[in-house]
Amino acid sequence: MTPALKDLYVQKDKMYVATDCIIFGFDAGKLKLLVFKRRVEPFLGTWSLIGSFVRMEEDVSVAAKRVLTEITGLDNVFMEQLKAYGLADRDPGYRCVSIAQFALIRIDDYDKELTEKHGAHWFELEELPELVLDHSQMVEDAMARLKRKARYQPIGFELLPEKFTIPQLQSLYEAIYQKKLDDRNFRKKLMSLGLLIKLNEKDKSSSRRGAFLYKFDYDNYQKLVKSGYNFEIA
Amino acid sequence: MTPALKDLYVQKDKMYVATDCIIFGFDAGKLKLLVFKRRVEPFLGTWSLIGSFVRMEEDVSVAAKRVLTEITGLDNVFMEQLKAYGLADRDPGYRCVSIAQFALIRIDDYDKELTEKHGAHWFELEELPELVLDHSQMVEDAMARLKRKARYQPIGFELLPEKFTIPQLQSLYEAIYQKKLDDRNFRKKLMSLGLLIKLNEKDKSSSRRGAFLYKFDYDNYQKLVKSGYNFEIA
DNA sequence: CGTCATAAGCGTATTTTATACAGTTTGCTG
DNA sequence: CAGCAAACTGTATAAAATACGCTTATGACG
């Protein structure tokens, strides 16, 4: 029963509501996570996700976006709610429910000064230190979600620059799925979707020959989704 | 940043935290939802999901289970968090975040008196009335989750009696996916998984010939999952 | 200036899985 | 004992996933 419906006869406690952001990036073939080092007590020196309390007049999703923008200077970032974490004793200080959100950002876009000012650091996922409270659990859950979701929704592209090469895209999917993919089959599959626009430019940063750049065709994707299309990658 | 980490210098508002249950059942080839009619103001007479405020010393998931047990008399029910609903104005009365949980129950198990005493009613999904607040949205989201999750996790069995027939199982999946499936292919696929235990009993309720009863092999399923197996149904 | 190394890119054969479709069996009913 | 309705079985075809090897482009380097 929703609050308004039975506020007269029910135990009604108020608590803090926070939101924490699991911020993924991708660089040099590795998935990375943006975490923060505490510079004040309590928990000084421990690593933590970035987060904030949700304010009285603020949507939970808006609170998460506010935090992300404060920290990275970025707007229009892909962000989605993961789930709420509501163990009564999850925060030793006081009762607080946290709603975790995961964000995918293009790692070279973000404002470097801004993040450094906040004590931020990019960790490779495999080298992630222990995080405060239940934040490590949040990361694990977010990773599982990303792994599953990447299969049926083109969210991987949120982690790449707007223009990317097929080998880059493949290495991203390899990082997400944590396994090697066959390059010929990967290319074939991706091309057959008809959702990549080949550009007349090459990226020469990783080979003498250079690889053609592509863009993801969001317009066509939207159209296909509307007509009931269901896509899968790898 | 999590509350305890910056409580000294941050705006910190308390709000209500509630949980609402989306309770699915399956009967006579139809997916059904358990909803409640308000008997007091405000919103008298409107339909609503069942829910409760989360208490100070109570895990969110425990609160949801408490509600479910109070209403249905059932314990050990499949329940999973859907997501949090946190629009600032979702409840006109006061600021309240609700964490929606969806539950799958075996419809003939639950305590009928108990539910009726609470003004409960099973609706077929297609005939569901408008619900208060954002509850209709919750149901829609839960249905989408169920539809997707049924593909890769054997949660459908939570909606059937322990012993079920293949035609029953098929009709359940048809209800979830909202489309007809080919009976020969369905049976072939399910049998090939090696996760159904054929019993030496028949259910004669829906045909003269009777259909063999099966049980889901949870033990074997657990083993397969541990060894990295990934299954898919229909 | 030629060859070497490296990553990009392409094509085909094979296996696996999904789909489409038709007929037989069982057992009660009238 | 004929008729009916649902349970059950099998096979052929199409589509998708996998496995695998060779060619091409281009800067580096002797």
Short mmCIF file of C-alpha atoms (C1' of nucleotides) in Angstrom, two decimals:
data_model
loop_
_atom_site.label_atom_id
_atom_site.label_comp_id
_atom_site.label_asym_id
_atom_site.label_seq_id
_atom_site.Cartn_x
_atom_site.Cartn_y
_atom_site.Cartn_z
CA MET A 1 0.00 0.00 0.00
CA THR A 2 1.37 3.30 -0.91
CA PRO A 3 1.97 5.86 1.83
CA ALA A 4 -0.86 8.23 1.09
CA LEU A 5 -3.19 5.31 1.29
CA LYS A 6 -2.73 4.34 4.85
CA ASP A 7 -0.80 6.99 6.64
CA LEU A 8 -3.34 7.03 9.41
CA TYR A 9 -2.78 3.62 10.87
CA VAL A 10 0.69 2.54 9.91
CA GLN A 11 4.14 2.84 11.38
CA LYS A 12 5.78 5.57 9.38
CA ASP A 13 9.50 6.24 9.73
CA LYS A 14 11.55 8.71 7.78
CA MET A 15 15.02 7.91 6.56
CA TYR A 16 17.76 9.25 4.38
CA VAL A 17 17.71 8.47 0.69
CA ALA A 18 20.97 8.63 -1.22
CA THR A 19 22.09 7.80 -4.70
CA ASP A 20 25.45 6.35 -5.73
CA CYS A 21 26.89 6.32 -9.23
CA ILE A 22 28.74 3.43 -10.80
CA ILE A 23 30.62 5.18 -13.56
CA PHE A 24 32.06 3.01 -16.29
CA GLY A 25 34.56 4.08 -18.90
CA PHE A 26 36.57 2.27 -21.55
CA ASP A 27 40.14 2.97 -22.48
CA ALA A 28 42.99 1.05 -24.07
CA GLY A 29 41.00 -2.14 -24.25
CA LYS A 30 40.05 -2.06 -20.60
CA LEU A 31 36.83 -1.33 -18.76
CA LYS A 32 37.40 1.18 -16.01
CA LEU A 33 35.51 2.53 -13.07
CA LEU A 34 35.63 6.03 -11.61
CA VAL A 35 36.01 5.97 -7.83
CA PHE A 36 36.87 8.50 -5.16
CA LYS A 37 39.23 8.69 -2.28
CA ARG A 38 37.84 10.07 0.94
CA ARG A 39 39.78 13.05 2.19
CA VAL A 40 37.92 13.53 5.46
CA GLU A 41 36.71 11.42 8.33
CA PRO A 42 34.96 9.15 8.70
CA PHE A 43 36.42 6.53 6.40
CA LEU A 44 39.33 8.79 5.50
CA GLY A 45 41.45 7.27 2.79
CA THR A 46 38.96 4.63 1.73
CA TRP A 47 37.70 4.32 -1.81
CA SER A 48 34.08 4.95 -2.56
CA LEU A 49 31.59 5.49 -5.30
CA ILE A 50 30.48 9.03 -5.80
CA GLY A 51 27.04 9.86 -4.50
CA SER A 52 24.79 12.29 -2.73
CA PHE A 53 21.72 12.53 -0.62
CA VAL A 54 18.54 13.01 -2.54
CA ARG A 55 16.98 16.35 -1.77
CA MET A 56 13.42 16.87 -0.74
CA GLU A 57 12.26 18.43 -3.98
CA GLU A 58 14.46 16.42 -6.28
CA ASP A 59 13.71 13.30 -8.32
CA VAL A 60 16.09 10.47 -7.50
CA SER A 61 17.28 10.33 -11.11
CA VAL A 62 17.87 14.07 -11.10
CA ALA A 63 20.01 13.76 -7.99
CA ALA A 64 22.18 11.19 -9.72
CA LYS A 65 22.58 13.40 -12.77
CA ARG A 66 23.45 16.35 -10.58
CA VAL A 67 26.25 14.40 -8.95
CA LEU A 68 27.58 13.16 -12.23
CA THR A 69 27.65 16.63 -13.71
CA GLU A 70 29.30 18.14 -10.64
CA ILE A 71 32.06 15.58 -10.82
CA THR A 72 32.70 15.15 -14.50
CA GLY A 73 31.33 18.31 -16.03
CA LEU A 74 29.42 16.10 -18.43
CA ASP A 75 25.82 16.38 -19.42
CA ASN A 76 23.68 14.01 -21.44
CA VAL A 77 25.36 10.94 -20.17
CA PHE A 78 23.83 7.50 -20.41
CA MET A 79 22.53 6.66 -16.99
CA GLU A 80 20.15 4.04 -15.74
CA GLN A 81 18.96 2.93 -12.37
CA LEU A 82 20.53 -0.27 -11.16
CA LYS A 83 18.54 -0.97 -8.01
CA ALA A 84 18.01 0.21 -4.48
CA TYR A 85 20.17 -1.01 -1.61
CA GLY A 86 18.14 -1.14 1.52
CA LEU A 87 19.71 -3.27 4.23
CA ALA A 88 18.89 -1.68 7.56
CA ASP A 89 22.52 -1.74 8.66
CA ARG A 90 24.20 -0.95 5.37
CA ASP A 91 25.42 2.37 6.69
CA PRO A 92 26.62 2.30 10.28
CA GLY A 93 25.96 6.01 10.76
CA TYR A 94 22.21 6.06 10.32
CA ARG A 95 19.42 4.53 8.34
CA CYS A 96 19.91 5.30 4.69
CA VAL A 97 18.62 3.66 1.54
CA SER A 98 20.79 4.14 -1.50
CA ILE A 99 19.60 3.95 -5.07
CA ALA A 100 22.49 2.96 -7.28
CA GLN A 101 22.71 4.21 -10.85
CA PHE A 102 25.13 3.13 -13.46
CA ALA A 103 26.55 5.51 -16.01
CA LEU A 104 28.51 4.93 -19.19
CA ILE A 105 30.80 7.73 -20.25
CA ARG A 106 33.23 8.41 -23.05
CA ILE A 107 36.40 8.47 -21.08
CA ASP A 108 38.26 11.15 -23.01
CA ASP A 109 35.37 13.55 -22.87
CA TYR A 110 35.22 14.25 -19.21
CA ASP A 111 36.75 17.24 -17.51
CA LYS A 112 40.00 16.00 -16.07
CA GLU A 113 40.63 18.88 -13.71
CA LEU A 114 37.19 18.62 -12.26
CA THR A 115 37.52 14.96 -11.45
CA GLU A 116 40.98 15.32 -9.99
CA LYS A 117 39.81 18.11 -7.78
CA HIS A 118 37.33 15.65 -6.34
CA GLY A 119 39.94 13.00 -5.63
CA ALA A 120 38.73 10.78 -8.43
CA HIS A 121 40.62 7.91 -9.96
CA TRP A 122 40.01 5.52 -12.82
CA PHE A 123 40.62 1.90 -11.90
CA GLU A 124 40.67 -1.06 -14.17
CA LEU A 125 37.93 -3.38 -13.05
CA GLU A 126 40.32 -6.17 -12.19
CA GLU A 127 42.39 -3.86 -10.05
CA LEU A 128 39.57 -2.23 -8.21
CA PRO A 129 40.29 -1.84 -4.50
CA GLU A 130 37.81 -2.67 -1.80
CA LEU A 131 35.14 0.05 -1.55
CA VAL A 132 33.27 1.35 1.49
CA LEU A 133 29.99 -0.03 2.72
CA ASP A 134 28.17 -2.07 0.10
CA HIS A 135 29.72 -0.24 -2.83
CA SER A 136 31.72 -3.24 -4.00
CA GLN A 137 28.47 -5.15 -4.19
CA MET A 138 26.95 -2.37 -6.25
CA VAL A 139 29.83 -2.55 -8.71
CA GLU A 140 29.50 -6.29 -9.01
CA ASP A 141 25.78 -5.99 -9.66
CA ALA A 142 26.32 -3.21 -12.18
CA MET A 143 28.88 -5.27 -14.03
CA ALA A 144 26.47 -8.19 -14.25
CA ARG A 145 23.80 -5.84 -15.58
CA LEU A 146 26.16 -4.34 -18.14
CA LYS A 147 27.19 -7.79 -19.30
CA ARG A 148 23.64 -8.89 -19.82
CA LYS A 149 22.30 -5.64 -21.19
CA ALA A 150 25.05 -5.23 -23.77
CA ARG A 151 23.66 -8.31 -25.50
CA TYR A 152 20.31 -6.87 -26.40
CA GLN A 153 20.74 -3.10 -26.28
CA PRO A 154 23.38 -1.03 -28.04
CA ILE A 155 24.69 0.56 -24.86
CA GLY A 156 28.27 -0.31 -25.64
CA PHE A 157 28.44 2.64 -28.00
CA GLU A 158 28.00 4.98 -25.04
CA LEU A 159 31.50 4.01 -23.97
CA LEU A 160 33.18 4.72 -27.29
CA PRO A 161 33.84 8.00 -29.05
CA GLU A 162 31.21 8.90 -31.61
CA LYS A 163 33.51 7.63 -34.33
CA PHE A 164 35.07 4.26 -33.71
CA THR A 165 36.62 1.37 -35.59
CA ILE A 166 35.42 -2.19 -35.73
CA PRO A 167 38.48 -3.48 -33.86
CA GLN A 168 37.82 -0.93 -31.11
CA LEU A 169 34.22 -2.03 -30.88
CA GLN A 170 35.28 -5.63 -30.71
CA SER A 171 37.78 -4.99 -27.97
CA LEU A 172 35.05 -3.24 -26.00
CA TYR A 173 32.75 -6.23 -26.27
CA GLU A 174 35.61 -8.50 -25.34
CA ALA A 175 36.15 -6.42 -22.22
CA ILE A 176 32.47 -6.52 -21.31
CA TYR A 177 31.99 -10.23 -21.93
CA GLN A 178 35.43 -11.02 -20.60
CA LYS A 179 36.28 -13.33 -23.44
CA LYS A 180 37.91 -13.22 -26.84
CA LEU A 181 35.69 -13.03 -29.86
CA ASP A 182 36.50 -14.15 -33.37
CA ASP A 183 37.27 -11.05 -35.41
CA ARG A 184 35.77 -12.30 -38.66
CA ASN A 185 32.52 -13.42 -37.10
CA PHE A 186 32.25 -10.31 -35.01
CA ARG A 187 32.62 -8.06 -38.02
CA LYS A 188 30.16 -10.12 -40.02
CA LYS A 189 27.56 -10.06 -37.28
CA LEU A 190 27.84 -6.34 -36.62
CA MET A 191 27.73 -5.43 -40.28
CA SER A 192 24.69 -7.60 -40.87
CA LEU A 193 22.70 -5.53 -38.38
CA GLY A 194 22.77 -2.58 -40.73
CA LEU A 195 23.28 -0.19 -37.83
CA LEU A 196 26.78 1.03 -38.55
CA ILE A 197 27.52 3.92 -40.87
CA LYS A 198 30.89 3.63 -42.53
CA LEU A 199 32.76 6.93 -42.76
CA ASN A 200 35.36 8.02 -45.23
CA GLU A 201 38.00 8.41 -42.57
CA LYS A 202 40.52 6.12 -41.04
CA ASP A 203 41.93 5.86 -37.59
CA LYS A 204 45.67 5.25 -37.80
CA SER A 205 46.46 5.19 -34.13
CA SER A 206 46.75 1.45 -33.83
CA SER A 207 48.05 0.23 -37.17
CA ARG A 208 50.02 1.41 -40.16
CA ARG A 209 47.20 0.51 -42.47
CA GLY A 210 44.55 2.26 -40.42
CA ALA A 211 41.00 1.11 -39.77
CA PHE A 212 37.86 2.72 -41.13
CA LEU A 213 35.77 4.74 -38.72
CA TYR A 214 32.09 4.08 -38.19
CA LYS A 215 29.18 5.75 -36.48
CA PHE A 216 26.25 4.03 -34.83
CA ASP A 217 23.02 4.68 -36.70
CA TYR A 218 20.75 5.76 -33.84
CA ASP A 219 17.97 6.91 -36.14
CA ASN A 220 17.70 3.60 -37.88
CA TYR A 221 17.97 1.79 -34.56
CA GLN A 222 15.04 3.77 -33.15
CA LYS A 223 13.00 2.95 -36.21
CA LEU A 224 13.76 -0.75 -35.97
CA VAL A 225 12.94 -0.87 -32.27
CA LYS A 226 9.61 0.78 -32.89
CA SER A 227 8.76 -1.81 -35.48
CA GLY A 228 9.34 -4.54 -32.93
CA TYR A 229 12.87 -5.45 -33.89
CA ASN A 230 14.96 -7.29 -31.35
CA PHE A 231 18.67 -7.22 -31.84
CA GLU A 232 21.51 -9.20 -30.30
CA ILE A 233 25.23 -8.72 -30.28
CA ALA A 234 27.69 -11.52 -29.68
CA MET B 1 29.30 9.65 -1.83
CA THR B 2 27.48 7.72 0.72
CA PRO B 3 25.76 9.53 3.56
CA ALA B 4 28.18 8.72 6.33
CA LEU B 5 30.92 10.13 4.16
CA LYS B 6 29.81 13.67 3.96
CA ASP B 7 27.06 14.29 6.40
CA LEU B 8 28.82 17.37 7.65
CA TYR B 9 28.58 19.56 4.64
CA VAL B 10 25.69 18.34 2.58
CA GLN B 11 21.99 18.98 2.40
CA LYS B 12 20.40 16.04 4.13
CA ASP B 13 16.65 15.50 3.97
CA LYS B 14 14.69 12.62 5.37
CA MET B 15 11.80 11.06 3.53
CA TYR B 16 9.48 8.12 3.63
CA VAL B 17 10.54 4.87 2.06
CA ALA B 18 7.87 2.43 1.02
CA THR B 19 7.76 -0.85 -0.82
CA ASP B 20 5.05 -2.03 -3.20
CA CYS B 21 4.52 -5.58 -4.37
CA ILE B 22 3.62 -6.62 -7.89
CA ILE B 23 2.18 -10.05 -7.30
CA PHE B 24 1.84 -12.31 -10.32
CA GLY B 25 -0.11 -15.51 -10.48
CA PHE B 26 -1.10 -17.89 -13.25
CA ASP B 27 -4.41 -19.61 -13.62
CA ALA B 28 -6.42 -21.12 -16.44
CA GLY B 29 -3.93 -20.06 -19.05
CA LYS B 30 -3.90 -16.45 -17.92
CA LEU B 31 -1.39 -14.33 -16.08
CA LYS B 32 -3.01 -12.52 -13.19
CA LEU B 33 -2.15 -9.75 -10.82
CA LEU B 34 -3.22 -9.35 -7.21
CA VAL B 35 -4.46 -5.84 -6.48
CA PHE B 36 -6.35 -4.16 -3.68
CA LYS B 37 -9.33 -1.91 -3.39
CA ARG B 38 -9.00 1.04 -1.06
CA ARG B 39 -11.66 1.06 1.61
CA VAL B 40 -10.76 4.35 3.21
CA GLU B 41 -9.94 7.88 2.16
CA PRO B 42 -7.93 9.16 0.49
CA PHE B 43 -8.32 7.43 -2.84
CA LEU B 44 -11.29 5.44 -1.59
CA GLY B 45 -12.38 2.87 -4.11
CA THR B 46 -9.30 3.04 -6.27
CA TRP B 47 -7.20 0.00 -7.07
CA SER B 48 -3.69 -0.21 -5.78
CA LEU B 49 -0.76 -2.52 -5.33
CA ILE B 50 -0.20 -3.75 -1.84
CA GLY B 51 2.63 -2.11 0.03
CA SER B 52 3.92 -0.68 3.24
CA PHE B 53 6.30 1.80 4.66
CA VAL B 54 9.70 0.42 5.42
CA ARG B 55 10.39 0.52 9.14
CA MET B 56 13.46 2.00 10.68
CA GLU B 57 15.06 -1.26 11.69
CA GLU B 58 13.88 -3.28 8.74
CA ASP B 59 15.62 -4.22 5.49
CA VAL B 60 13.67 -3.13 2.44
CA SER B 61 13.41 -6.70 1.22
CA VAL B 62 12.17 -7.83 4.62
CA ALA B 63 9.46 -5.20 4.54
CA ALA B 64 8.27 -6.54 1.20
CA LYS B 65 8.20 -10.08 2.51
CA ARG B 66 6.33 -8.98 5.60
CA VAL B 67 3.62 -7.43 3.47
CA LEU B 68 3.35 -10.42 1.24
CA THR B 69 3.01 -12.79 4.16
CA GLU B 70 0.45 -10.60 5.93
CA ILE B 71 -1.69 -10.58 2.83
CA THR B 72 -1.34 -14.05 1.42
CA GLY B 73 -0.24 -16.12 4.37
CA LEU B 74 2.56 -17.44 2.17
CA ASP B 75 6.18 -17.77 3.05
CA ASN B 76 9.14 -18.64 0.84
CA VAL B 77 7.78 -16.90 -2.17
CA PHE B 78 9.91 -15.92 -5.13
CA MET B 79 10.48 -12.21 -4.83
CA GLU B 80 12.91 -9.88 -6.47
CA GLN B 81 13.43 -6.16 -6.47
CA LEU B 82 12.20 -4.42 -9.58
CA LYS B 83 13.48 -0.90 -9.04
CA ALA B 84 12.96 2.20 -7.00
CA TYR B 85 10.43 4.84 -7.99
CA GLY B 86 11.66 8.21 -6.92
CA LEU B 87 9.91 11.07 -8.67
CA ALA B 88 9.63 13.95 -6.21
CA ASP B 89 5.92 14.33 -6.87
CA ARG B 90 4.94 10.70 -7.29
CA ASP B 91 2.87 10.84 -4.13
CA PRO B 92 0.87 14.02 -3.63
CA GLY B 93 0.75 13.57 0.12
CA TYR B 94 4.42 13.80 0.96
CA ARG B 95 7.82 12.86 -0.29
CA CYS B 96 8.07 9.12 -0.52
CA VAL B 97 10.33 6.83 -2.50
CA SER B 98 8.90 3.42 -3.24
CA ILE B 99 10.91 0.32 -3.96
CA ALA B 100 8.86 -2.03 -6.09
CA GLN B 101 9.27 -5.77 -5.75
CA PHE B 102 7.76 -8.39 -7.94
CA ALA B 103 6.61 -11.71 -6.61
CA LEU B 104 5.57 -14.92 -8.35
CA ILE B 105 3.16 -17.11 -6.47
CA ARG B 106 1.39 -20.41 -7.05
CA ILE B 107 -2.12 -19.14 -7.24
CA ASP B 108 -3.89 -22.04 -5.58
CA ASP B 109 -1.56 -21.99 -2.60
CA TYR B 110 -2.42 -18.70 -1.09
CA ASP B 111 -4.84 -18.19 1.76
CA LYS B 112 -8.07 -17.10 0.19
CA GLU B 113 -9.74 -15.76 3.29
CA LEU B 114 -6.75 -13.70 4.16
CA THR B 115 -6.62 -11.98 0.82
CA GLU B 116 -10.35 -11.35 0.69
CA LYS B 117 -10.26 -9.81 4.11
CA HIS B 118 -7.80 -7.31 2.70
CA GLY B 119 -9.96 -6.39 -0.25
CA ALA B 120 -7.76 -8.21 -2.71
CA HIS B 121 -8.71 -9.22 -6.21
CA TRP B 122 -7.01 -11.18 -8.99
CA PHE B 123 -7.19 -9.42 -12.32
CA GLU B 124 -6.18 -10.77 -15.65
CA LEU B 125 -3.43 -8.57 -16.97
CA GLU B 126 -5.42 -7.44 -19.95
CA GLU B 127 -8.32 -6.43 -17.76
CA LEU B 128 -6.33 -4.60 -15.16
CA PRO B 129 -7.97 -1.34 -14.09
CA GLU B 130 -6.10 1.91 -13.68
CA LEU B 131 -4.07 1.88 -10.45
CA VAL B 132 -3.24 4.74 -8.08
CA LEU B 133 -0.13 6.87 -8.34
CA ASP B 134 2.58 5.29 -10.46
CA HIS B 135 1.46 1.74 -9.76
CA SER B 136 0.36 1.11 -13.32
CA GLN B 137 3.84 2.03 -14.42
CA MET B 138 5.28 -0.41 -11.91
CA VAL B 139 3.16 -3.19 -13.31
CA GLU B 140 4.19 -2.38 -16.84
CA ASP B 141 7.86 -2.42 -15.87
CA ALA B 142 7.44 -5.65 -13.93
CA MET B 143 5.77 -7.29 -16.89
CA ALA B 144 8.66 -6.27 -19.14
CA ARG B 145 11.10 -7.68 -16.63
CA LEU B 146 9.21 -10.94 -16.33
CA LYS B 147 9.07 -11.28 -20.09
CA ARG B 148 12.79 -10.81 -20.44
CA LYS B 149 13.83 -12.77 -17.40
CA ALA B 150 11.74 -15.80 -18.24
CA ARG B 151 14.01 -16.34 -21.24
CA TYR B 152 17.18 -16.97 -19.32
CA GLN B 153 16.09 -17.95 -15.83
CA PRO B 154 13.62 -20.66 -14.88
CA ILE B 155 11.36 -18.37 -12.93
CA GLY B 156 8.26 -19.52 -14.75
CA PHE B 157 8.15 -22.59 -12.56
CA GLU B 158 7.47 -20.38 -9.56
CA LEU B 159 4.05 -19.73 -11.02
CA LEU B 160 3.10 -23.37 -11.49
CA PRO B 161 2.34 -26.06 -8.96
CA GLU B 162 5.31 -28.22 -8.11
CA LYS B 163 3.98 -30.88 -10.45
CA PHE B 164 2.92 -29.64 -13.85
CA THR B 165 2.36 -30.91 -17.36
CA ILE B 166 4.13 -29.84 -20.51
CA PRO B 167 0.97 -28.30 -21.98
CA GLN B 168 0.52 -26.27 -18.77
CA LEU B 169 4.09 -25.08 -18.96
CA GLN B 170 3.64 -24.13 -22.58
CA SER B 171 0.50 -22.18 -21.90
CA LEU B 172 2.36 -20.30 -19.17
CA TYR B 173 5.13 -19.30 -21.54
CA GLU B 174 2.55 -18.32 -24.11
CA ALA B 175 0.97 -16.06 -21.53
CA ILE B 176 4.28 -14.50 -20.58
CA TYR B 177 5.51 -13.99 -24.13
CA GLN B 178 2.04 -13.13 -25.34
CA LYS B 179 2.27 -15.32 -28.37
CA LYS B 180 1.48 -18.85 -29.45
CA LEU B 181 4.30 -21.36 -29.49
CA ASP B 182 4.54 -24.49 -31.58
CA ASP B 183 3.77 -27.40 -29.29
CA ARG B 184 6.18 -29.86 -30.92
CA ASN B 185 9.10 -27.46 -30.85
CA PHE B 186 8.34 -26.32 -27.34
CA ARG B 187 8.33 -29.84 -25.99
CA LYS B 188 11.50 -30.72 -27.87
CA LYS B 189 13.35 -27.69 -26.57
CA LEU B 190 12.30 -28.13 -22.97
CA MET B 191 13.10 -31.82 -22.94
CA SER B 192 16.51 -31.22 -24.44
CA LEU B 193 17.50 -29.08 -21.46
CA GLY B 194 17.48 -32.11 -19.23
CA LEU B 195 15.92 -30.13 -16.40
CA LEU B 196 12.53 -31.79 -16.18
CA ILE B 197 11.90 -34.90 -14.15
CA LYS B 198 9.11 -37.04 -15.56
CA LEU B 199 6.83 -38.49 -12.91
CA ASN B 200 4.76 -41.61 -13.02
CA GLU B 201 1.55 -39.69 -12.61
CA LYS B 202 -0.85 -38.09 -14.98
CA ASP B 203 -3.00 -35.04 -14.74
CA LYS B 204 -6.40 -35.79 -16.19
CA SER B 205 -8.05 -32.49 -15.55
CA SER B 206 -7.81 -31.21 -19.07
CA SER B 207 -8.05 -34.27 -21.28
CA ARG B 208 -9.35 -37.81 -21.27
CA ARG B 209 -5.97 -39.18 -22.06
CA GLY B 210 -4.23 -37.24 -19.37
CA ALA B 211 -0.81 -35.62 -19.52
CA PHE B 212 2.26 -36.76 -17.64
CA LEU B 213 3.35 -34.63 -14.71
CA TYR B 214 6.87 -33.27 -14.39
CA LYS B 215 8.96 -31.57 -11.75
CA PHE B 216 11.65 -29.01 -12.34
CA ASP B 217 15.07 -30.36 -11.46
CA TYR B 218 16.38 -27.52 -9.26
CA ASP B 219 19.39 -29.51 -8.07
CA ASN B 220 20.63 -30.18 -11.55
CA TYR B 221 19.89 -26.61 -12.55
CA GLN B 222 22.02 -25.27 -9.69
CA LYS B 223 24.85 -27.55 -10.70
CA LEU B 224 24.67 -26.45 -14.32
CA VAL B 225 24.59 -22.77 -13.39
CA LYS B 226 27.66 -23.19 -11.22
CA SER B 227 29.52 -24.77 -14.06
CA GLY B 228 28.82 -21.71 -16.20
CA TYR B 229 25.85 -23.05 -18.10
CA ASN B 230 23.53 -20.51 -19.69
CA PHE B 231 20.10 -21.69 -20.57
CA GLU B 232 17.35 -20.21 -22.72
CA ILE B 233 13.69 -21.02 -23.10
CA ALA B 234 11.68 -20.14 -26.17
"C1'" DC C 1 64.04 1.00 -52.61
"C1'" DG C 2 62.61 -3.36 -51.28
"C1'" DT C 3 61.15 -6.57 -47.75
"C1'" DC C 4 59.31 -7.13 -43.25
"C1'" DA C 5 56.03 -6.80 -39.71
"C1'" DT C 6 51.46 -5.78 -38.23
"C1'" DA C 7 46.83 -5.09 -37.96
"C1'" DA C 8 42.70 -4.68 -41.20
"C1'" DG C 9 39.71 -6.85 -43.86
"C1'" DC C 10 37.31 -10.62 -46.56
"C1'" DG C 11 35.07 -15.46 -47.81
"C1'" DT C 12 33.67 -20.23 -47.27
"C1'" DA C 13 32.70 -24.70 -45.17
"C1'" DT C 14 30.61 -26.98 -41.16
"C1'" DT C 15 27.89 -27.52 -37.25
"C1'" DT C 16 24.28 -26.26 -34.43
"C1'" DT C 17 19.91 -24.49 -33.55
"C1'" DA C 18 15.34 -22.81 -34.83
"C1'" DT C 19 11.36 -23.29 -37.56
"C1'" DA C 20 7.70 -25.45 -40.09
"C1'" DC C 21 4.68 -28.88 -40.55
"C1'" DA C 22 1.42 -33.92 -40.25
"C1'" DG C 23 0.17 -37.89 -38.42
"C1'" DT C 24 -0.63 -41.44 -34.43
"C1'" DT C 25 -2.08 -42.65 -29.75
"C1'" DT C 26 -4.95 -42.69 -25.75
"C1'" DG C 27 -9.10 -43.05 -23.29
"C1'" DC C 28 -13.48 -41.27 -22.13
"C1'" DT C 29 -18.36 -40.29 -23.96
"C1'" DG C 30 -22.54 -41.15 -25.90
"C1'" DC D 1 -17.78 -49.09 -31.09
"C1'" DA D 2 -17.50 -44.57 -33.35
"C1'" DG D 3 -16.19 -40.09 -32.42
"C1'" DC D 4 -13.74 -36.60 -30.24
"C1'" DA D 5 -10.16 -33.98 -27.99
"C1'" DA D 6 -5.94 -33.43 -26.23
"C1'" DA D 7 -1.22 -35.68 -25.70
"C1'" DC D 8 2.47 -37.01 -27.92
"C1'" DT D 9 6.10 -38.13 -31.70
"C1'" DG D 10 9.22 -37.39 -35.93
"C1'" DT D 11 11.34 -35.38 -39.99
"C1'" DA D 12 12.69 -31.99 -43.43
"C1'" DT D 13 14.25 -27.27 -44.19
"C1'" DA D 14 16.06 -22.84 -43.17
"C1'" DA D 15 18.75 -19.82 -40.49
"C1'" DA D 16 22.39 -18.72 -37.38
"C1'" DA D 17 26.64 -19.55 -34.97
"C1'" DT D 18 31.13 -21.22 -35.26
"C1'" DA D 19 35.58 -22.40 -37.13
"C1'" DC D 20 39.17 -21.34 -39.84
"C1'" DG D 21 43.08 -19.18 -43.69
"C1'" DC D 22 44.39 -16.11 -46.81
"C1'" DT D 23 45.01 -11.30 -48.90
"C1'" DT D 24 45.77 -6.30 -48.50
"C1'" DA D 25 47.48 -1.91 -47.03
"C1'" DT D 26 51.11 0.83 -45.10
"C1'" DG D 27 54.85 2.60 -42.22
"C1'" DA D 28 59.41 0.99 -40.37
"C1'" DC D 29 63.85 -0.30 -41.13
"C1'" DG D 30 68.02 -2.02 -43.23
#
